[in-house]
Tab-separated table of C-alpha atoms in Angstrom:
chain	number	residue	atom	x	y	z
A	1	MET	CA	189.584	294.260	42.102
A	2	GLU	CA	191.172	291.489	44.174
A	3	THR	CA	194.951	291.723	44.366
A	4	TYR	CA	197.462	288.949	45.032
A	5	ASP	CA	201.171	288.456	45.302
A	6	VAL	CA	201.065	285.786	42.593
A	7	ALA	CA	198.601	284.755	39.904
A	8	VAL	CA	199.003	281.331	38.310
A	9	ILE	CA	197.237	280.645	35.010
A	10	GLY	CA	196.664	276.944	34.553
A	11	GLY	CA	195.685	274.389	37.181
A	12	GLY	CA	197.639	271.436	35.892
A	13	VAL	CA	200.493	269.814	37.785
A	14	ALA	CA	202.831	272.746	37.105
A	15	GLY	CA	200.257	275.369	38.055
A	16	LEU	CA	199.249	273.581	41.247
A	17	GLN	CA	202.851	273.202	42.313
A	18	ALA	CA	203.565	276.852	41.539
A	19	ALA	CA	200.628	277.895	43.705
A	20	PHE	CA	201.686	275.765	46.657
A	21	ARG	CA	205.345	276.795	46.376
A	22	ALA	CA	204.290	280.445	46.450
A	23	VAL	CA	202.120	279.847	49.514
A	24	ALA	CA	205.068	278.168	51.235
A	25	ARG	CA	206.842	281.511	50.818
A	26	ASP	CA	203.955	283.360	52.513
A	27	ARG	CA	202.468	284.712	49.292
A	28	THR	CA	198.788	285.015	48.401
A	29	VAL	CA	197.817	283.279	45.173
A	30	ALA	CA	195.078	283.460	42.560
A	31	LEU	CA	194.901	280.134	40.685
A	32	VAL	CA	193.000	280.198	37.391
A	33	GLU	CA	191.780	277.007	35.664
A	34	LYS	CA	189.202	276.851	32.887
A	35	GLU	CA	188.646	273.076	32.891
A	36	VAL	CA	189.574	270.552	35.612
A	37	LEU	CA	192.305	270.810	38.250
A	38	GLY	CA	195.120	268.438	37.368
A	39	GLY	CA	195.462	269.416	33.724
A	40	THR	CA	196.549	267.104	30.934
A	41	CYS	CA	198.786	264.840	32.984
A	42	LEU	CA	196.373	263.896	35.721
A	43	THR	CA	193.104	263.924	33.743
A	44	ARG	CA	193.863	263.394	30.041
A	45	GLY	CA	197.443	262.138	29.775
A	46	CYS	CA	199.971	260.489	32.070
A	47	ILE	CA	197.714	258.995	34.743
A	48	PRO	CA	194.716	257.808	32.685
A	49	THR	CA	196.905	256.385	29.934
A	50	LYS	CA	199.045	254.491	32.449
A	51	ALA	CA	195.869	253.081	34.015
A	52	MET	CA	194.947	251.746	30.578
A	53	VAL	CA	198.515	250.555	29.963
A	54	ARG	CA	198.118	248.430	33.079
A	55	SER	CA	194.845	246.901	31.861
A	56	ALA	CA	196.530	246.089	28.549
A	57	GLU	CA	199.522	244.560	30.370
A	58	VAL	CA	197.222	242.297	32.376
A	59	ALA	CA	195.498	241.109	29.187
A	60	HIS	CA	198.868	240.442	27.572
A	61	LEU	CA	200.200	238.576	30.604
A	62	ALA	CA	197.044	236.477	30.783
A	63	ARG	CA	197.620	235.357	27.189
A	64	ARG	CA	201.132	234.303	28.224
A	65	ALA	CA	199.916	232.341	31.248
A	66	GLU	CA	200.861	228.968	29.780
A	67	GLU	CA	204.541	230.028	29.772
A	68	PHE	CA	204.359	230.144	33.563
A	69	GLY	CA	202.495	226.860	34.002
A	70	ILE	CA	199.071	228.444	34.434
A	71	ASP	CA	196.034	227.287	32.435
A	72	ILE	CA	193.352	229.811	31.533
A	73	GLU	CA	190.373	228.542	29.571
A	74	GLY	CA	188.707	230.629	26.892
A	75	GLU	CA	189.676	233.796	25.057
A	76	ILE	CA	191.113	236.760	26.900
A	77	GLU	CA	188.830	239.663	26.056
A	78	ALA	CA	188.701	243.280	27.173
A	79	ASP	CA	185.538	244.857	28.534
A	80	MET	CA	186.233	248.407	27.427
A	81	ASN	CA	183.560	249.918	29.632
A	82	ARG	CA	185.162	248.405	32.732
A	83	VAL	CA	188.646	249.397	31.560
A	84	VAL	CA	187.450	252.998	31.162
A	85	ASP	CA	185.547	252.898	34.465
A	86	ARG	CA	188.707	251.851	36.304
A	87	LYS	CA	190.641	254.652	34.624
A	88	ASP	CA	187.918	257.163	35.532
A	89	ARG	CA	187.932	256.129	39.195
A	90	ILE	CA	191.680	256.674	39.395
A	91	VAL	CA	191.401	260.090	37.733
A	92	GLU	CA	188.510	261.101	39.998
A	93	ASP	CA	190.538	260.202	43.086
A	94	VAL	CA	193.460	262.341	41.914
A	95	VAL	CA	191.234	265.299	40.993
A	96	ASP	CA	189.419	265.112	44.341
A	97	VAL	CA	192.750	265.256	46.186
A	98	ASN	CA	193.838	268.322	44.204
A	99	ARG	CA	190.545	270.107	44.727
A	100	HIS	CA	190.637	269.343	48.460
A	101	GLU	CA	194.200	270.641	48.814
A	102	VAL	CA	193.324	273.887	47.040
A	103	ALA	CA	190.145	274.328	49.096
A	104	GLU	CA	192.053	273.758	52.342
A	105	THR	CA	194.761	276.296	51.488
A	106	ASP	CA	193.506	279.681	52.699
A	107	ALA	CA	196.118	281.650	50.769
A	108	VAL	CA	194.912	280.252	47.408
A	109	ASP	CA	191.758	281.483	45.686
A	110	LEU	CA	190.584	279.320	42.793
A	111	TYR	CA	189.048	281.082	39.796
A	112	GLU	CA	187.283	278.700	37.443
A	113	GLY	CA	187.212	280.375	34.074
A	114	THR	CA	189.291	281.779	31.220
A	115	ALA	CA	191.986	284.356	31.977
A	116	THR	CA	192.630	287.355	29.742
A	117	PHE	CA	195.381	289.934	30.225
A	118	GLU	CA	194.419	293.588	30.438
A	119	ASP	CA	197.967	294.684	31.239
A	120	PRO	CA	201.107	292.991	32.651
A	121	HIS	CA	199.681	293.011	36.192
A	122	THR	CA	195.941	292.665	35.572
A	123	LEU	CA	193.826	289.700	34.512
A	124	ARG	CA	190.148	289.347	33.882
A	125	VAL	CA	188.545	285.965	34.529
A	126	ASP	CA	184.961	285.822	33.259
A	127	GLY	CA	184.204	289.288	34.610
A	128	ASP	CA	186.384	289.201	37.733
A	129	ALA	CA	189.395	291.535	37.741
A	130	ILE	CA	192.555	290.186	39.374
A	131	GLY	CA	195.752	292.078	40.103
A	132	ALA	CA	199.080	290.381	40.797
A	133	ASP	CA	202.692	291.382	41.338
A	134	GLN	CA	204.036	288.234	39.685
A	135	ILE	CA	202.273	286.028	37.160
A	136	ILE	CA	203.184	282.463	36.216
A	137	LEU	CA	201.899	280.970	32.980
A	138	ALA	CA	201.346	277.212	33.032
A	139	THR	CA	198.778	276.921	30.277
A	140	GLY	CA	199.980	273.624	28.823
A	141	ALA	CA	199.515	272.126	25.381
A	142	ARG	CA	196.959	270.034	23.518
A	143	PRO	CA	197.051	267.406	20.763
A	144	PHE	CA	197.759	268.836	17.326
A	145	VAL	CA	195.727	267.637	14.330
A	146	PRO	CA	197.070	268.740	10.921
A	147	ASP	CA	194.691	270.332	8.470
A	148	TRP	CA	194.739	267.436	6.017
A	149	PRO	CA	192.106	267.403	3.282
A	150	GLY	CA	189.188	265.364	4.623
A	151	VAL	CA	190.062	265.780	8.306
A	152	ASP	CA	186.686	267.349	9.137
A	153	GLU	CA	184.907	264.553	7.322
A	154	VAL	CA	186.735	261.879	9.311
A	155	ASP	CA	186.832	263.621	12.717
A	156	PRO	CA	189.804	261.604	14.009
A	157	LEU	CA	190.492	260.690	17.616
A	158	THR	CA	193.306	262.214	19.636
A	159	SER	CA	194.806	260.689	22.768
A	160	ARG	CA	192.130	262.582	24.699
A	161	GLU	CA	189.131	260.913	23.016
A	162	LEU	CA	190.857	257.533	22.941
A	163	LEU	CA	190.615	257.399	26.723
A	164	ASP	CA	186.814	257.283	26.574
A	165	LEU	CA	186.184	254.660	23.890
A	166	ASP	CA	183.267	252.417	24.842
A	167	GLU	CA	184.406	249.544	22.640
A	168	VAL	CA	187.631	248.237	21.131
A	169	PRO	CA	187.892	249.113	17.414
A	170	ASP	CA	188.400	246.093	15.174
A	171	GLU	CA	190.961	248.024	13.134
A	172	LEU	CA	192.760	251.106	14.410
A	173	ILE	CA	195.028	253.369	12.374
A	174	VAL	CA	197.508	255.436	14.390
A	175	VAL	CA	199.185	258.328	12.575
A	176	GLY	CA	202.325	259.164	14.518
A	177	GLY	CA	205.172	256.961	15.696
A	178	GLY	CA	206.271	258.999	18.702
A	179	TYR	CA	205.814	258.050	22.331
A	180	ILE	CA	202.087	258.864	22.491
A	181	GLY	CA	201.269	257.057	19.260
A	182	LEU	CA	203.183	253.916	20.189
A	183	GLU	CA	201.827	253.758	23.731
A	184	CYS	CA	198.258	254.045	22.437
A	185	ALA	CA	198.938	251.548	19.634
A	186	GLN	CA	200.139	248.896	22.065
A	187	ILE	CA	197.302	249.549	24.522
A	188	LEU	CA	194.624	249.025	21.870
A	189	GLY	CA	196.517	246.177	20.243
A	190	ARG	CA	196.628	244.270	23.520
A	191	LEU	CA	192.972	245.031	24.186
A	192	GLY	CA	192.012	243.472	20.860
A	193	SER	CA	192.454	245.892	17.939
A	194	ASP	CA	194.348	245.207	14.744
A	195	VAL	CA	196.649	248.245	14.747
A	196	THR	CA	198.560	249.948	11.951
A	197	VAL	CA	200.983	252.759	12.794
A	198	VAL	CA	201.744	255.271	10.043
A	199	GLN	CA	204.934	257.278	10.486
A	200	ARG	CA	206.531	259.644	7.978
A	201	SER	CA	210.091	258.751	8.998
A	202	VAL	CA	211.031	256.060	11.554
A	203	ILE	CA	209.457	255.466	14.928
A	204	LEU	CA	211.056	257.320	17.849
A	205	LYS	CA	213.657	258.761	15.500
A	206	GLN	CA	215.353	260.781	18.270
A	207	GLU	CA	216.241	257.648	20.252
A	208	ASP	CA	219.149	255.202	20.043
A	209	GLN	CA	218.145	253.191	17.004
A	210	GLN	CA	219.714	249.942	18.205
A	211	LEU	CA	217.233	249.975	21.075
A	212	ILE	CA	214.414	251.023	18.768
A	213	ASP	CA	215.161	248.073	16.478
A	214	LEU	CA	214.494	245.804	19.475
A	215	LEU	CA	211.288	247.656	20.337
A	216	ARG	CA	210.185	247.457	16.711
A	217	GLU	CA	210.652	243.677	16.753
A	218	ARG	CA	208.526	243.411	19.905
A	219	LEU	CA	205.698	245.565	18.559
A	220	GLU	CA	205.596	243.663	15.294
A	221	ALA	CA	205.666	240.346	17.152
A	222	GLU	CA	202.503	241.496	18.940
A	223	GLY	CA	200.828	242.064	15.566
A	224	ILE	CA	201.221	245.833	15.253
A	225	GLU	CA	201.947	246.817	11.661
A	226	LEU	CA	204.476	249.636	11.355
A	227	ARG	CA	204.238	251.611	8.105
A	228	GLU	CA	207.394	253.677	8.454
A	229	GLY	CA	208.402	256.067	5.705
A	230	THR	CA	204.740	256.742	4.894
A	231	GLY	CA	203.361	260.259	4.752
A	232	VAL	CA	199.684	261.218	4.991
A	233	GLU	CA	198.225	263.295	2.166
A	234	ARG	CA	194.472	263.165	2.725
A	235	LEU	CA	191.742	261.441	4.724
A	236	GLU	CA	188.444	260.015	3.586
A	237	ALA	CA	185.327	258.674	5.303
A	238	LYS	CA	183.646	255.874	3.385
A	239	GLY	CA	180.584	254.526	5.142
A	240	ASP	CA	181.754	253.481	8.594
A	241	ARG	CA	185.351	253.131	7.412
A	242	VAL	CA	188.280	255.561	7.553
A	243	LEU	CA	190.726	255.754	4.651
A	244	VAL	CA	194.177	257.275	5.007
A	245	HIS	CA	195.719	258.132	1.645
A	246	GLY	CA	199.416	258.860	1.364
A	247	ALA	CA	202.728	257.897	-0.185
A	248	ASP	CA	205.432	255.485	0.931
A	249	GLU	CA	209.193	256.073	1.018
A	250	ASP	CA	209.378	255.363	-2.733
A	251	ASN	CA	206.642	257.956	-3.314
A	252	GLU	CA	204.233	255.210	-4.333
A	253	PRO	CA	200.577	255.824	-3.401
A	254	VAL	CA	199.196	253.859	-0.446
A	255	THR	CA	195.758	253.631	1.164
A	256	ILE	CA	195.243	252.266	4.665
A	257	THR	CA	191.757	251.515	5.969
A	258	GLY	CA	190.368	251.073	9.464
A	259	ASP	CA	187.402	251.595	11.761
A	260	GLU	CA	188.984	254.413	13.767
A	261	LEU	CA	191.817	256.870	13.234
A	262	LEU	CA	194.016	258.199	16.041
A	263	VAL	CA	196.212	261.212	15.287
A	264	ALA	CA	199.294	261.506	17.515
A	265	VAL	CA	201.707	263.704	15.581
A	266	GLY	CA	202.560	266.252	18.249
A	267	ARG	CA	201.160	268.990	20.450
A	268	GLU	CA	200.343	272.671	20.101
A	269	PRO	CA	200.137	275.505	22.633
A	270	VAL	CA	196.938	276.385	24.467
A	271	ASP	CA	196.765	280.156	24.777
A	272	GLY	CA	192.989	280.549	24.494
A	273	ASP	CA	192.059	284.172	24.951
A	274	LEU	CA	195.082	285.170	27.027
A	275	ASN	CA	195.651	288.320	24.969
A	276	LEU	CA	199.411	288.069	25.491
A	277	ASP	CA	200.059	291.226	23.463
A	278	GLN	CA	198.444	293.294	26.217
A	279	ALA	CA	200.891	291.785	28.694
A	280	GLY	CA	203.964	292.330	26.516
A	281	VAL	CA	204.630	288.580	26.318
A	282	GLU	CA	206.109	287.364	23.056
A	283	THR	CA	205.774	283.906	21.535
A	284	TRP	CA	207.672	281.779	19.053
A	285	GLY	CA	206.720	279.144	16.491
A	286	PRO	CA	203.013	278.254	16.609
A	287	GLY	CA	202.544	280.201	19.838
A	288	TRP	CA	204.927	278.769	22.423
A	289	ILE	CA	205.740	281.342	25.091
A	290	GLU	CA	209.234	282.783	24.719
A	291	THR	CA	211.390	282.471	27.821
A	292	ASP	CA	215.008	283.042	28.747
A	293	ASP	CA	217.131	280.473	30.556
A	294	GLN	CA	215.667	281.649	33.890
A	295	LEU	CA	212.099	281.039	32.631
A	296	GLY	CA	211.323	284.746	32.479
A	297	THR	CA	209.203	285.942	29.571
A	298	THR	CA	209.666	289.164	27.648
A	299	GLN	CA	207.708	290.901	30.467
A	300	GLU	CA	209.776	291.136	33.639
A	301	ASN	CA	207.055	290.098	36.105
A	302	ILE	CA	205.676	287.214	34.039
A	303	TRP	CA	207.162	283.708	34.004
A	304	ALA	CA	206.294	280.547	32.103
A	305	VAL	CA	206.746	276.857	32.862
A	306	GLY	CA	205.739	273.478	31.478
A	307	ASP	CA	204.437	272.534	28.070
A	308	CYS	CA	203.483	276.096	27.123
A	309	ILE	CA	207.144	277.038	26.541
A	310	GLY	CA	207.556	274.266	23.951
A	311	GLU	CA	210.670	272.660	25.395
A	312	GLN	CA	210.614	269.294	27.160
A	313	MET	CA	206.927	268.491	27.517
A	314	PHE	CA	206.970	266.196	30.522
A	315	THR	CA	205.294	266.670	33.880
A	316	HIS	CA	208.435	265.957	35.877
A	317	VAL	CA	210.359	268.566	33.877
A	318	ALA	CA	207.549	271.068	34.454
A	319	ARG	CA	207.790	270.452	38.210
A	320	TYR	CA	211.508	271.190	38.060
A	321	GLU	CA	210.874	274.349	36.035
A	322	VAL	CA	208.402	275.516	38.675
A	323	GLU	CA	211.078	275.310	41.359
A	324	VAL	CA	213.443	277.428	39.257
A	325	ALA	CA	210.804	279.974	38.271
A	326	ILE	CA	209.506	280.401	41.826
A	327	ARG	CA	212.985	280.998	43.216
A	328	ASN	CA	213.701	283.523	40.487
A	329	ALA	CA	210.331	285.265	40.740
A	330	LEU	CA	209.945	285.405	44.523
A	331	GLU	CA	213.516	285.284	45.841
A	332	ASP	CA	215.237	287.517	43.276
A	333	GLY	CA	217.127	284.484	42.015
A	334	GLU	CA	219.128	284.258	38.832
A	335	GLU	CA	219.049	280.484	38.430
A	336	ALA	CA	219.200	279.039	34.929
A	337	VAL	CA	217.405	275.826	33.993
A	338	ASP	CA	219.673	272.820	33.520
A	339	TYR	CA	218.266	269.970	31.442
A	340	PHE	CA	221.486	267.904	31.388
A	341	ALA	CA	219.974	265.169	33.572
A	342	ALA	CA	216.315	265.649	32.597
A	343	PRO	CA	214.902	262.164	31.947
A	344	TYR	CA	211.811	260.802	30.256
A	345	ALA	CA	210.235	257.498	29.351
A	346	VAL	CA	208.174	255.825	26.664
A	347	PHE	CA	205.637	253.561	28.370
A	348	THR	CA	205.532	250.841	25.789
A	349	ASP	CA	206.360	247.289	26.838
A	350	PRO	CA	209.283	247.046	27.184
A	351	GLN	CA	209.553	250.582	28.504
A	352	LEU	CA	212.214	252.967	27.271
A	353	GLY	CA	213.755	255.031	30.053
A	354	ARG	CA	216.255	257.670	29.031
A	355	VAL	CA	218.425	260.351	30.559
A	356	GLY	CA	221.065	262.400	28.750
A	357	MET	CA	222.561	262.000	25.310
A	358	THR	CA	222.934	259.253	22.747
A	359	LEU	CA	226.446	258.546	21.477
A	360	GLU	CA	225.778	260.564	18.334
A	361	GLU	CA	224.424	263.512	20.321
A	362	ALA	CA	227.415	263.436	22.667
A	363	GLU	CA	229.840	263.471	19.743
A	364	ASP	CA	227.903	266.319	18.116
A	365	ALA	CA	228.201	268.213	21.411
A	366	GLY	CA	231.990	267.939	21.236
A	367	TYR	CA	232.639	265.030	23.614
A	368	ASP	CA	235.093	262.240	22.855
A	369	ALA	CA	232.469	259.702	23.814
A	370	MET	CA	231.997	255.946	23.871
A	371	GLU	CA	229.137	253.604	24.682
A	372	ALA	CA	228.699	250.231	26.331
A	373	GLU	CA	225.651	247.988	26.170
A	374	TRP	CA	224.194	245.129	28.183
A	375	THR	CA	221.356	242.735	27.404
A	376	PHE	CA	219.072	240.683	29.615
A	377	GLU	CA	219.280	237.160	28.158
A	378	HIS	CA	221.291	235.849	31.105
A	379	LEU	CA	220.120	238.147	33.901
A	380	GLY	CA	218.542	235.968	36.587
A	381	LYS	CA	215.582	238.204	37.505
A	382	ALA	CA	214.750	238.838	33.836
A	383	LEU	CA	214.683	235.085	33.206
A	384	CYS	CA	212.422	234.531	36.223
A	385	LEU	CA	210.033	237.236	35.048
A	386	GLY	CA	210.094	236.077	31.443
A	387	GLU	CA	211.163	239.590	30.472
A	388	THR	CA	214.481	239.269	28.663
A	389	ASP	CA	213.722	241.618	25.758
A	390	GLY	CA	215.660	244.855	25.625
A	391	MET	CA	219.048	246.423	26.165
A	392	MET	CA	220.771	249.030	28.335
A	393	LYS	CA	223.369	251.506	27.105
A	394	ALA	CA	225.713	253.841	28.936
A	395	VAL	CA	227.336	256.776	27.134
A	396	ALA	CA	230.474	258.209	28.731
A	397	ASP	CA	233.332	260.637	28.151
A	398	ARG	CA	236.510	258.727	27.274
A	399	GLU	CA	238.863	260.998	29.180
A	400	THR	CA	236.966	261.593	32.413
A	401	GLY	CA	234.518	258.691	32.547
A	402	GLN	CA	231.659	261.149	33.102
A	403	LEU	CA	228.286	259.558	32.465
A	404	LEU	CA	226.693	261.466	29.597
A	405	GLY	CA	223.660	259.328	28.921
A	406	PHE	CA	221.858	256.175	29.959
A	407	HIS	CA	219.252	254.371	27.883
A	408	CYS	CA	217.191	251.486	29.166
A	409	LEU	CA	214.805	249.437	27.035
A	410	ALA	CA	213.525	246.891	29.529
A	411	HIS	CA	210.698	245.622	31.667
A	412	GLU	CA	210.065	248.637	33.940
A	413	GLY	CA	212.815	250.527	32.124
A	414	ALA	CA	211.373	253.841	33.320
A	415	GLU	CA	212.057	252.767	36.894
A	416	LEU	CA	215.523	251.373	36.219
A	417	VAL	CA	216.961	254.565	34.767
A	418	HIS	CA	216.627	256.584	37.967
A	419	GLU	CA	219.949	255.788	39.592
A	420	ALA	CA	221.679	256.967	36.413
A	421	ILE	CA	219.722	260.211	36.760
A	422	VAL	CA	221.167	260.742	40.234
A	423	VAL	CA	224.721	260.112	39.026
A	424	MET	CA	224.310	262.437	36.032
A	425	ASN	CA	222.722	265.136	38.154
A	426	ASP	CA	225.950	265.224	40.175
A	427	ARG	CA	228.053	265.042	36.970
A	428	GLY	CA	229.280	261.648	38.179
A	429	THR	CA	231.198	258.885	36.415
A	430	VAL	CA	230.354	255.408	35.194
A	431	GLU	CA	232.424	253.845	37.968
A	432	GLU	CA	230.294	255.601	40.590
A	433	LEU	CA	227.353	253.756	39.096
A	434	SER	CA	229.231	250.485	38.660
A	435	ASP	CA	230.727	250.415	42.166
A	436	ALA	CA	227.383	250.672	43.971
A	437	ILE	CA	226.197	247.367	45.447
A	438	HIS	CA	222.987	246.185	43.782
A	439	ILE	CA	220.497	243.726	45.264
A	440	HIS	CA	220.419	240.253	43.734
A	441	PRO	CA	218.306	239.145	42.006
A	442	THR	CA	216.875	242.343	40.509
A	443	MET	CA	216.481	243.923	37.091
A	444	ALA	CA	218.580	246.810	38.463
A	445	GLU	CA	221.649	244.573	38.376
A	446	GLY	CA	221.614	245.304	34.668
A	447	VAL	CA	222.309	248.966	35.422
A	448	ASN	CA	225.321	247.913	37.470
A	449	ASP	CA	226.545	245.558	34.739
A	450	THR	CA	226.126	248.168	31.996
A	451	ALA	CA	228.113	250.788	33.915
A	452	TYR	CA	230.788	248.236	34.842
A	453	THR	CA	231.161	247.249	31.187
A	454	ALA	CA	231.656	250.921	30.289
A	455	ALA	CA	234.226	251.380	33.075
A	456	ILE	CA	236.186	248.341	31.839
A	457	ARG	CA	236.185	249.551	28.237
A	458	LEU	CA	237.459	252.916	29.445
A	459	GLY	CA	240.246	251.238	31.402
A	460	ARG	CA	238.860	252.614	34.667
A	461	ARG	CA	238.048	249.175	36.087
A	462	GLU	CA	239.325	245.639	35.485
A	463	TRP	CA	237.575	242.295	35.177
């Protein structure tokens, strides 16, 4: 049996980072991956979808060319094979880099197969026995498809299969109005599909709804039909058509038809054949790995990071969790995770970048909070770009001025939110954000203006 200081199960972004961080601390590492290095983010999620978002953006901008004084003759059409080929080339480049880095790191041995626990310190990977002092679980998550009547008959797409379509569906039904569903809906809509989104409640219900109202207007203006308040009851295949049967908010029956069905209603854990009981690792809910605030599991030498713990399922959060878990596992640390300034984005157009709380969440958390907003109608760079849709909001504590949240629905909103992340990470105030000099003309001036508006309303700055 080969023995190591650390075994990492899962070769996605979190698992790769855990392996390299352990090596940097002079540990030997066994890295186990049953599919492709890079995991969901690099091969089936973040990177490939953003490659396709870009193709869709180009198609959309080309249709707007006349606004900018540019004439383009003929219809703007997507060649789906070339769109997918471009995406595949990007993914292949990323995977090749990861594989090269692992191969060049002498202290890491890659095991390509499925890991199974025999005891808290022993794994078996397709016949190979591996021993390790510390074990880090980074097994990720996968798209969840509910067991609706008719689901086997229809065989719906998930975000994974959507990435490999060889043609644009004439009519696409998307069940799920979260960030994955809306991103995919806009991609296919811009590439030529007639898209209907079916959502049981409202789209992006956890977000500031004033911003979501603006996003809703934009999506509908692009021809995406939003069937909010509609629940799915059963699916049916009828010839080459897909039928989604359900009920609307008044409990009236509805049937929606299309050529393809995409299900984007959430994710579920991937535990495979881990045999967690043998390791003494407990789970919660549908199988998420139970951790404490230091990312330790119920077995003292086993840690878990990333999507598999069922918390904030974002790659950048997983990378942060790796840093905490490695320090605790290998340096006898007692560091607790802190998600106060953990951001995320929805890569629709306009993008929604967010860090921290909404006003309602801040009040529920016991803060005497206020909010200030800023729009882009008169911002010079937004006018030049033709990208004036959206709004920014700052949420702050009335007494101290501490920045509690920042929400940015804007062109490149995911980029614009980052300086608010830095301020919140240091528990800073709105005036720290408002007093910083911003380059003119930029979209980032809107961040400055939003924070300055909040500081004025709090009486911490004057016009």
